[in-house]
PDB file of N, CA and C in Angstrom:
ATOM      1  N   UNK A   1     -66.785  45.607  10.944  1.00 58.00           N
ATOM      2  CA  UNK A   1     -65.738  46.556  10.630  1.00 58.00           C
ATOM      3  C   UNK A   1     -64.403  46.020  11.160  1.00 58.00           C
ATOM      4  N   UNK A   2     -63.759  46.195  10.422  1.00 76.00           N
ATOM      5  CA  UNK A   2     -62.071  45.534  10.484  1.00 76.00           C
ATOM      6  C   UNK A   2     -60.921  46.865  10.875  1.00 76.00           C
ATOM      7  N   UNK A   3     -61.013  47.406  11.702  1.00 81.00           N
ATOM      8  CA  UNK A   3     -60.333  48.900  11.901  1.00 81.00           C
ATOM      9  C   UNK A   3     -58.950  48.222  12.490  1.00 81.00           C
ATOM     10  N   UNK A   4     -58.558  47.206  12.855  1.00 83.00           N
ATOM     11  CA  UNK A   4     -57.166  46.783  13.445  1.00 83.00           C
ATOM     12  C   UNK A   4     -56.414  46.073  12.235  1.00 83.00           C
ATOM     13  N   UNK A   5     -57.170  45.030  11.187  1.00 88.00           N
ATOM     14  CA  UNK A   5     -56.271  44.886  10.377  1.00 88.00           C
ATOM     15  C   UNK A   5     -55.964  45.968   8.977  1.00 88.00           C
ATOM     16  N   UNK A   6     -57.510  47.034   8.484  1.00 86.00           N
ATOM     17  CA  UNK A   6     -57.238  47.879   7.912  1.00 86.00           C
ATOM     18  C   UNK A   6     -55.983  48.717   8.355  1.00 86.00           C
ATOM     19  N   UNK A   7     -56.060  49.310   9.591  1.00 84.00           N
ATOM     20  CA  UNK A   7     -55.180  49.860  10.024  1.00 84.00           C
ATOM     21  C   UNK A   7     -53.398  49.248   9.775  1.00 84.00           C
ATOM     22  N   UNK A   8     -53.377  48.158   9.959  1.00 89.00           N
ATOM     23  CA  UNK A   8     -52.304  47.293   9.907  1.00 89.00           C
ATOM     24  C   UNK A   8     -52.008  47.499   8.334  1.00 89.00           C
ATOM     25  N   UNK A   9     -52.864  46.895   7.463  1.00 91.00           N
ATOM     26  CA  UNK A   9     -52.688  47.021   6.013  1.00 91.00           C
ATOM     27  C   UNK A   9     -51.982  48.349   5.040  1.00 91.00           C
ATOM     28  N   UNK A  10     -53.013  49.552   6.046  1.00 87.00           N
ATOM     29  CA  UNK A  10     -52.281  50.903   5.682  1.00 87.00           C
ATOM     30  C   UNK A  10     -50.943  51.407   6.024  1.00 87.00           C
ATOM     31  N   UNK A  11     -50.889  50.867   7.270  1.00 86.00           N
ATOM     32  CA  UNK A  11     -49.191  51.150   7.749  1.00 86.00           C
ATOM     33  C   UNK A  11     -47.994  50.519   7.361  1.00 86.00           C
ATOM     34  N   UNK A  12     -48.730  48.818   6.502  1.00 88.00           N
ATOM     35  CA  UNK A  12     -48.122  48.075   5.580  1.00 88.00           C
ATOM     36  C   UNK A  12     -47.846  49.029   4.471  1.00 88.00           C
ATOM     37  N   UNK A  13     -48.556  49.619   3.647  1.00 90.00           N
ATOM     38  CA  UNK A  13     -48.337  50.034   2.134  1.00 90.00           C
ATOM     39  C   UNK A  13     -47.722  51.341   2.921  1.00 90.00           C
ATOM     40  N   UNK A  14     -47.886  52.513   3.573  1.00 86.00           N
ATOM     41  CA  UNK A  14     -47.131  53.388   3.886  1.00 86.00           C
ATOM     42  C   UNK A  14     -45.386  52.978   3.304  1.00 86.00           C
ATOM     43  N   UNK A  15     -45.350  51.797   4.097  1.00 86.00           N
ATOM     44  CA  UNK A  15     -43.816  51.858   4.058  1.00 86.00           C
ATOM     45  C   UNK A  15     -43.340  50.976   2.654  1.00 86.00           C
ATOM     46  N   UNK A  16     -44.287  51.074   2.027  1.00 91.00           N
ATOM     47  CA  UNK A  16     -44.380  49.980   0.198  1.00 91.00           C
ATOM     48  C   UNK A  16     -43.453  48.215   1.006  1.00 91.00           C
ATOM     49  N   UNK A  17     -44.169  47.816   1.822  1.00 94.00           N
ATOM     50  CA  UNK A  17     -43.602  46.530   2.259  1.00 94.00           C
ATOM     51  C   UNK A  17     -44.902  45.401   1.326  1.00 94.00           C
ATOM     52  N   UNK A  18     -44.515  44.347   1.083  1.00 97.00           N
ATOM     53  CA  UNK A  18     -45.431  43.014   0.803  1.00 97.00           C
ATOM     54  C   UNK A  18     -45.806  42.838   2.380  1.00 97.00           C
ATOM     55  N   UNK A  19     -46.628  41.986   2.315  1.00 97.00           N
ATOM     56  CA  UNK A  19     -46.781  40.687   3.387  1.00 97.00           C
ATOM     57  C   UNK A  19     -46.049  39.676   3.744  1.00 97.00           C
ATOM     58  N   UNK A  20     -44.976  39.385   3.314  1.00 98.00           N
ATOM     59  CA  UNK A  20     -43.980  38.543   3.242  1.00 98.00           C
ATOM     60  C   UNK A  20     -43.001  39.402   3.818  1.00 98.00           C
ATOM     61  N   UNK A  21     -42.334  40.527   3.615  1.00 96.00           N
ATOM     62  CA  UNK A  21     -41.152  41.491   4.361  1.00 96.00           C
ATOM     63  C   UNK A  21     -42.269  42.156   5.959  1.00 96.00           C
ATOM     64  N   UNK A  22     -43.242  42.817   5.822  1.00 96.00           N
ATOM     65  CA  UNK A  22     -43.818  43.232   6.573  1.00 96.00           C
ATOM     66  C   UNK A  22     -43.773  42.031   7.999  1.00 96.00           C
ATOM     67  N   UNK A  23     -44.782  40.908   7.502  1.00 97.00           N
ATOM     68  CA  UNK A  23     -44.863  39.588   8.407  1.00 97.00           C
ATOM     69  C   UNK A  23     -43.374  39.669   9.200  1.00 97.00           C
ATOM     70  N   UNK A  24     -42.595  39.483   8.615  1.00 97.00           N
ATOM     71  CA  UNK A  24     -40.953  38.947   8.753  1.00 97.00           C
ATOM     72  C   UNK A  24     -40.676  39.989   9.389  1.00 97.00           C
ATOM     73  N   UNK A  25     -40.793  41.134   9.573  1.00 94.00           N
ATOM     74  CA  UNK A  25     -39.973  41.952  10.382  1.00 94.00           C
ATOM     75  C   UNK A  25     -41.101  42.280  11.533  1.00 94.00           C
ATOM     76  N   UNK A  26     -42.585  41.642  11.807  1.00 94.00           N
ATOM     77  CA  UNK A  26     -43.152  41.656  12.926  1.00 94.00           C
ATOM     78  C   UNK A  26     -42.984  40.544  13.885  1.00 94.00           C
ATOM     79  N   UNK A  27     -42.464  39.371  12.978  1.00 95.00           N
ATOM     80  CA  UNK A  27     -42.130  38.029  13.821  1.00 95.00           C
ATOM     81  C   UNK A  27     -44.020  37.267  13.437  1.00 95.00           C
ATOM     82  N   UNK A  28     -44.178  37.479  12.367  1.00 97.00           N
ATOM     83  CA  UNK A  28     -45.785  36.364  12.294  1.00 97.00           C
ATOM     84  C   UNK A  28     -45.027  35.934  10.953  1.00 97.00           C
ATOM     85  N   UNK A  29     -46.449  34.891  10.818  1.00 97.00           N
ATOM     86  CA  UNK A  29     -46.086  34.412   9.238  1.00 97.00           C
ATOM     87  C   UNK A  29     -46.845  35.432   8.339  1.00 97.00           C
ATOM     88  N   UNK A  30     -46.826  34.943   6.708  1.00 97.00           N
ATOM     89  CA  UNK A  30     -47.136  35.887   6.157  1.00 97.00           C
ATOM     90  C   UNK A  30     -48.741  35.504   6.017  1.00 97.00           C
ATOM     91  N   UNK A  31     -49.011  33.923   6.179  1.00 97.00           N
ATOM     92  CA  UNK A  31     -50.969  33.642   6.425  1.00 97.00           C
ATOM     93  C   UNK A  31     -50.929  34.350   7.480  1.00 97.00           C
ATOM     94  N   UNK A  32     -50.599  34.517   8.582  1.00 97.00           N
ATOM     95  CA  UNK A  32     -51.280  35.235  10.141  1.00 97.00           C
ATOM     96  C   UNK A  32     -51.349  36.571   9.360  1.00 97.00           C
ATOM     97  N   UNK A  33     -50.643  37.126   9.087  1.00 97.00           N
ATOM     98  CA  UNK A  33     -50.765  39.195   8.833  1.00 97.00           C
ATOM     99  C   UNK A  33     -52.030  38.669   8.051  1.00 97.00           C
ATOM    100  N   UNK A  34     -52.220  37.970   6.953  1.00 97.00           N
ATOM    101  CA  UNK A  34     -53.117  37.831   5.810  1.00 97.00           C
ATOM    102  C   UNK A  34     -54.372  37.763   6.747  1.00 97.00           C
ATOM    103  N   UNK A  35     -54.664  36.788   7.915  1.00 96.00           N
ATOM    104  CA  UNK A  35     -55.805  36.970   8.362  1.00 96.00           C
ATOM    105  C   UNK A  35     -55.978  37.744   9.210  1.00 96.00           C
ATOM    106  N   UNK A  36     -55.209  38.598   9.550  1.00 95.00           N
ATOM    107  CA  UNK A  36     -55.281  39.791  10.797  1.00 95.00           C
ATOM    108  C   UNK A  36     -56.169  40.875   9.571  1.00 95.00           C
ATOM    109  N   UNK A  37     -54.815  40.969   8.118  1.00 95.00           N
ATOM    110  CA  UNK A  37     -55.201  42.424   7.619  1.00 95.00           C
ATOM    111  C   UNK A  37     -56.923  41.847   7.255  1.00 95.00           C
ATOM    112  N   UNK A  38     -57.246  40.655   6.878  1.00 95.00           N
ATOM    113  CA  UNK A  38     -58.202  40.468   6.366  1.00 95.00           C
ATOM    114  C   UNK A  38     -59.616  40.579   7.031  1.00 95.00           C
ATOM    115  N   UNK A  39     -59.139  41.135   9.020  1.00 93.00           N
ATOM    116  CA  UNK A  39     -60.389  40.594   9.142  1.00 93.00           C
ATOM    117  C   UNK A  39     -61.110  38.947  10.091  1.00 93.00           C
ATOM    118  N   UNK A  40     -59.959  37.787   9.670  1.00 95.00           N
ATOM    119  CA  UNK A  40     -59.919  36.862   9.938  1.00 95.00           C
ATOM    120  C   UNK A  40     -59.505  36.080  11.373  1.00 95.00           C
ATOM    121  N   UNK A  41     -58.778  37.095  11.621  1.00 94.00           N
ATOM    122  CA  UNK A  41     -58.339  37.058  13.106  1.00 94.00           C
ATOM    123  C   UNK A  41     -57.801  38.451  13.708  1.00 94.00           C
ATOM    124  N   UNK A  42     -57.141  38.212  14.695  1.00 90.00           N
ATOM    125  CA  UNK A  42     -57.169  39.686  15.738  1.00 90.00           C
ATOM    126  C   UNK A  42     -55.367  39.462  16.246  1.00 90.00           C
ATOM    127  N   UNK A  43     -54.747  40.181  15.673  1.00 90.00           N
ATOM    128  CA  UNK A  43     -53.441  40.165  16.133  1.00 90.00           C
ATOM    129  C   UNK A  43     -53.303  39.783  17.865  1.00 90.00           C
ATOM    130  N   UNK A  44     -51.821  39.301  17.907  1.00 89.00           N
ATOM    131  CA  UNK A  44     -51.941  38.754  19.243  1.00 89.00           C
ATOM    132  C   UNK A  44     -51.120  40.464  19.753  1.00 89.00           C
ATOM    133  N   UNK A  45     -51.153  40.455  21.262  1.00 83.00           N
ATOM    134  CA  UNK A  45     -50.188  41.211  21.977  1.00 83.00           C
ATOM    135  C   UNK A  45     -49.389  41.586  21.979  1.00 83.00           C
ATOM    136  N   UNK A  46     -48.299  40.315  21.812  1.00 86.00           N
ATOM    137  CA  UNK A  46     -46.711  40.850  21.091  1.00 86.00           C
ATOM    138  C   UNK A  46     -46.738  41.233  19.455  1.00 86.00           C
ATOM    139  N   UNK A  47     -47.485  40.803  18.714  1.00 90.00           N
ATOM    140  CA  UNK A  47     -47.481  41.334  17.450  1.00 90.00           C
ATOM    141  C   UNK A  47     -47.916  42.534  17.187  1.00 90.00           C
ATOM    142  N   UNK A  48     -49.058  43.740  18.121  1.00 85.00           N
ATOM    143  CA  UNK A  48     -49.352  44.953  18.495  1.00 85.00           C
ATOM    144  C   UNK A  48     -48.011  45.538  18.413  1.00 85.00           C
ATOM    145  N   UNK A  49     -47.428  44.695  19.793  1.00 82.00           N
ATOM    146  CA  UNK A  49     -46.115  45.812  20.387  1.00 82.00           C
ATOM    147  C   UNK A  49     -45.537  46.041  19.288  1.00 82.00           C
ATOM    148  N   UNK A  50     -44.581  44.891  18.800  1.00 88.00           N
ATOM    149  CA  UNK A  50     -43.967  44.449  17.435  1.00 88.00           C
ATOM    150  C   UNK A  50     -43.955  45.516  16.584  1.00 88.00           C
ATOM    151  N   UNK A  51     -45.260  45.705  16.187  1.00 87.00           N
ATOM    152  CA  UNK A  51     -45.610  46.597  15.378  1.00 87.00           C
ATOM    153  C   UNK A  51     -45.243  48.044  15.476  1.00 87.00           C
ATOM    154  N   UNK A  52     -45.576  48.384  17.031  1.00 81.00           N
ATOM    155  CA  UNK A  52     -45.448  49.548  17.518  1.00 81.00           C
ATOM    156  C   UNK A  52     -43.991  50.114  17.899  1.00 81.00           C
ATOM    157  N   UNK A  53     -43.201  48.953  18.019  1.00 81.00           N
ATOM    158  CA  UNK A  53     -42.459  49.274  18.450  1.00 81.00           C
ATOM    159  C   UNK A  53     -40.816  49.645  16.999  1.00 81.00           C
ATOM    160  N   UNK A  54     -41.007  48.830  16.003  1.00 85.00           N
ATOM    161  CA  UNK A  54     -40.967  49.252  14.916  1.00 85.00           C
ATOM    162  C   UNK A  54     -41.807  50.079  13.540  1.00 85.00           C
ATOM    163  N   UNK A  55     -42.568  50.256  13.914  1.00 78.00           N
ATOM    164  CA  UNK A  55     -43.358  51.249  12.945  1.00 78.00           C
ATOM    165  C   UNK A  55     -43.493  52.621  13.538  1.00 78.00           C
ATOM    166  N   UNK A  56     -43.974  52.668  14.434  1.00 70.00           N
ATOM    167  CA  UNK A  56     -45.173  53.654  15.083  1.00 70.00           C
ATOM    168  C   UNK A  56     -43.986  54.509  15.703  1.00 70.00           C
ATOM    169  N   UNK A  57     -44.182  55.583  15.852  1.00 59.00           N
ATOM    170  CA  UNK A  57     -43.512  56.724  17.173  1.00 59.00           C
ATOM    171  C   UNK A  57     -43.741  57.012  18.270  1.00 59.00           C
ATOM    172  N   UNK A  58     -43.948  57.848  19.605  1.00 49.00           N
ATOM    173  CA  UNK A  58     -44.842  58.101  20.436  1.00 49.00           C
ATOM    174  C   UNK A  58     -46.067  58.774  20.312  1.00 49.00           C
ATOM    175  N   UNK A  59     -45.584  59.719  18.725  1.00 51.00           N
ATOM    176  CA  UNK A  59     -47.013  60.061  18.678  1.00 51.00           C
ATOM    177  C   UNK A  59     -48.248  59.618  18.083  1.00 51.00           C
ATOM    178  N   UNK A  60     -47.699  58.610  18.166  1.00 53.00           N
ATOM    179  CA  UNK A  60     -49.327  57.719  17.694  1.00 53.00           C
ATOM    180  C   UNK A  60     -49.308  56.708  18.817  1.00 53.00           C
ATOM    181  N   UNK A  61     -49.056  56.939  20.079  1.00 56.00           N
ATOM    182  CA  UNK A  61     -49.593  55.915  21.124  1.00 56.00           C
ATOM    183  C   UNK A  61     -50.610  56.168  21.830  1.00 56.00           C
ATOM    184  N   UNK A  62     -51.194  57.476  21.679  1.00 57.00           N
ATOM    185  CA  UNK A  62     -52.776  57.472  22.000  1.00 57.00           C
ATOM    186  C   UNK A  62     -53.624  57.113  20.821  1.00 57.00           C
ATOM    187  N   UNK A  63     -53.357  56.848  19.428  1.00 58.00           N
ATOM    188  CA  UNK A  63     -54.278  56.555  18.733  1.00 58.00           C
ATOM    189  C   UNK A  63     -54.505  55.121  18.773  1.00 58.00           C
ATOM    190  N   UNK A  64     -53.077  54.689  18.949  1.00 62.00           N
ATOM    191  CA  UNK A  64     -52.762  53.117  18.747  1.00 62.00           C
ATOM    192  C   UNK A  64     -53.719  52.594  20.174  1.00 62.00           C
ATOM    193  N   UNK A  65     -53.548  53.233  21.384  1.00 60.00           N
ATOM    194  CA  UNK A  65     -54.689  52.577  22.609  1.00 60.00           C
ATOM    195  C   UNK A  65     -55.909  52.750  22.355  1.00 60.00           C
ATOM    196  N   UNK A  66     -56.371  53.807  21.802  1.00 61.00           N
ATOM    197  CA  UNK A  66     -57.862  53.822  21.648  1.00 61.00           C
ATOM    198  C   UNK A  66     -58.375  52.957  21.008  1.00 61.00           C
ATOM    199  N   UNK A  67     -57.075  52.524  19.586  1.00 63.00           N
ATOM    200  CA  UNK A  67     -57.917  51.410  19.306  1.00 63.00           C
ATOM    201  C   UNK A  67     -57.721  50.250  19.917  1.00 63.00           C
ATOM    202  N   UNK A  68     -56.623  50.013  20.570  1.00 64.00           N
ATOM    203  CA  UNK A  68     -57.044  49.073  21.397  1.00 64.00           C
ATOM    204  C   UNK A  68     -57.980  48.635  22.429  1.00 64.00           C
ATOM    205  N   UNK A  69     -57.892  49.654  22.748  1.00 60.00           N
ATOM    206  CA  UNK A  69     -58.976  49.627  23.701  1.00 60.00           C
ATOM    207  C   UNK A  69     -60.991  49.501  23.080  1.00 60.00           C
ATOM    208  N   UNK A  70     -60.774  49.690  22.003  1.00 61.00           N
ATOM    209  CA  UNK A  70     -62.196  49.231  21.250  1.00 61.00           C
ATOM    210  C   UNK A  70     -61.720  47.851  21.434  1.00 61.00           C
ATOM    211  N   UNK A  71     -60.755  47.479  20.629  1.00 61.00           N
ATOM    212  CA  UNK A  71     -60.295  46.103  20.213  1.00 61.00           C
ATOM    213  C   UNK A  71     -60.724  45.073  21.360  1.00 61.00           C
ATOM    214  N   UNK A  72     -60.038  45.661  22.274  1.00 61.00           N
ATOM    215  CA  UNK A  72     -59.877  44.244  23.432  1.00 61.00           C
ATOM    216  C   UNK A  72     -61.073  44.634  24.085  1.00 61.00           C
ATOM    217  N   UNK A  73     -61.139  46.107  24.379  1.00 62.00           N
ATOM    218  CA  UNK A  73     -62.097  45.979  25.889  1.00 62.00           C
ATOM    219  C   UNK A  73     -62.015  45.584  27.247  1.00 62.00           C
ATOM    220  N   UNK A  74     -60.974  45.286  27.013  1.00 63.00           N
ATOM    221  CA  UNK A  74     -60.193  44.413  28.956  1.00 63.00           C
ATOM    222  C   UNK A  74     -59.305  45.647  28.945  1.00 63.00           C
ATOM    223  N   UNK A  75     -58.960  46.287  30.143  1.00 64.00           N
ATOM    224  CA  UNK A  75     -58.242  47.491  30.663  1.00 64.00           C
ATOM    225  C   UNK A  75     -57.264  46.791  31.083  1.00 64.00           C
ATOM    226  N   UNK A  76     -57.280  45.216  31.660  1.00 68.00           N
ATOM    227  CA  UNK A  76     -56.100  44.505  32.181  1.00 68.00           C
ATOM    228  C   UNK A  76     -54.957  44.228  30.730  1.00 68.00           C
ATOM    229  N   UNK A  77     -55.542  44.505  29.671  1.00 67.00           N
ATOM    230  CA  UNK A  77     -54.407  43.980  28.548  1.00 67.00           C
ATOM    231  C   UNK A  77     -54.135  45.351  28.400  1.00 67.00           C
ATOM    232  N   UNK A  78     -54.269  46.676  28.076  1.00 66.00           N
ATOM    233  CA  UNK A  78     -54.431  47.277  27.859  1.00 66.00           C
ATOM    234  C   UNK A  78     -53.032  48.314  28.558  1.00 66.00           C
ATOM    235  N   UNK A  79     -53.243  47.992  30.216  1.00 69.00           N
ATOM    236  CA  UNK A  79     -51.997  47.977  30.722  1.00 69.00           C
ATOM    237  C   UNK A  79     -50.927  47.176  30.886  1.00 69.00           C
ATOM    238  N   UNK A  80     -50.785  46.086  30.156  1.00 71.00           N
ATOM    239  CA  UNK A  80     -49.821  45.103  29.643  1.00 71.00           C
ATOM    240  C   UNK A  80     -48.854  45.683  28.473  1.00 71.00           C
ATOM    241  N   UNK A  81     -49.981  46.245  27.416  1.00 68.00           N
ATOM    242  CA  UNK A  81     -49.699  46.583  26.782  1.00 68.00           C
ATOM    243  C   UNK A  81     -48.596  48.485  26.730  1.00 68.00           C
ATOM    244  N   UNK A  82     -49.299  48.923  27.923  1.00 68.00           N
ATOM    245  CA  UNK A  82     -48.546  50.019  28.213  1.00 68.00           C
ATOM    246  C   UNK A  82     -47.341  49.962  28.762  1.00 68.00           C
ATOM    247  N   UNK A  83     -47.252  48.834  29.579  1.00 70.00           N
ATOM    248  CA  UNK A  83     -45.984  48.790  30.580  1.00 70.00           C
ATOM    249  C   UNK A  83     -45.084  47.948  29.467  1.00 70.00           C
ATOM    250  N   UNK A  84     -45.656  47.334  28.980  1.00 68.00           N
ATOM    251  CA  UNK A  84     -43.875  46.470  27.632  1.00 68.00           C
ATOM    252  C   UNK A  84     -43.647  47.712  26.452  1.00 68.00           C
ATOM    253  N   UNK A  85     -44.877  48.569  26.301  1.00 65.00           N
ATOM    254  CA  UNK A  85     -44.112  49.768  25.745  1.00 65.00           C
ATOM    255  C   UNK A  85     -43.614  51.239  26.577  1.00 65.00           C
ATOM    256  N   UNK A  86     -43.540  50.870  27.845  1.00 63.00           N
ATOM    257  CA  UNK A  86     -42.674  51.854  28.564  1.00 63.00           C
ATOM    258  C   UNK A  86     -43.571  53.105  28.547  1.00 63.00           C
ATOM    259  N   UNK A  87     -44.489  52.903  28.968  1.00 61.00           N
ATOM    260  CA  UNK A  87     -45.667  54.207  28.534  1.00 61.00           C
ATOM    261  C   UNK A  87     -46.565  54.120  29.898  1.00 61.00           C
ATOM    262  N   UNK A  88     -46.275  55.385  30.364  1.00 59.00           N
ATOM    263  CA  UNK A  88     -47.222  55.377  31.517  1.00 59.00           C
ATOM    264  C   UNK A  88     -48.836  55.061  31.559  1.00 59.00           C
ATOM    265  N   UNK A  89     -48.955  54.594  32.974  1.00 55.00           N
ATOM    266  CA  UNK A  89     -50.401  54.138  33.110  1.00 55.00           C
ATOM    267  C   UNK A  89     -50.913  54.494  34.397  1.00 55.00           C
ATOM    268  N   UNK A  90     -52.186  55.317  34.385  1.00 52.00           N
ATOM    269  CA  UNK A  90     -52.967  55.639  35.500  1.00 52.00           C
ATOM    270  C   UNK A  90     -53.693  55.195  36.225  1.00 52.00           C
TER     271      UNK A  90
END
């Protein structure tokens, strides 16, 4: 199951972007999104934030950790990931 690049893919067409504008305004190329949405690989860290930090609002930053937190499974990235998005951590 591919729930990080599906996810990615849907928040792609939400905003009617290609892979080519989408990529470009996360800072990847447009093969990296292709193998993230596909499945093929696993977005890096800054390309999460990236994402989050232009797409997403606050209220999707508990959905966005849970899946991270399937994703990675390390609690040490997890609060990496909380503290470069300014989001408290317990």
């Amino acid at each position: 199951m591919n729930i990080i690049g599906e996810n990615i893919k849907r928040l792609r067409k939400i905003h009617n972007l290609n892979q080519v504008d989408f990529s470009n305004l996360i800072g990847v190329s447009q093969g990296s999104l292709s193998d993230i949405e596909a499945g093929k690989s696993k977005p890096a860290v800054d390309t999460v934030v990236s994402i989050y930090k232009k797409f997403l609002n606050v209220h999707w930053s508990g959905c966005l950790l849970v899946l991270l937190t399937k994703w990675m499974k390390r609690k040490s990235l997890i609060i990496v990931i909380c503290k470069q998005l300014h989001l408290r951590v317990s």
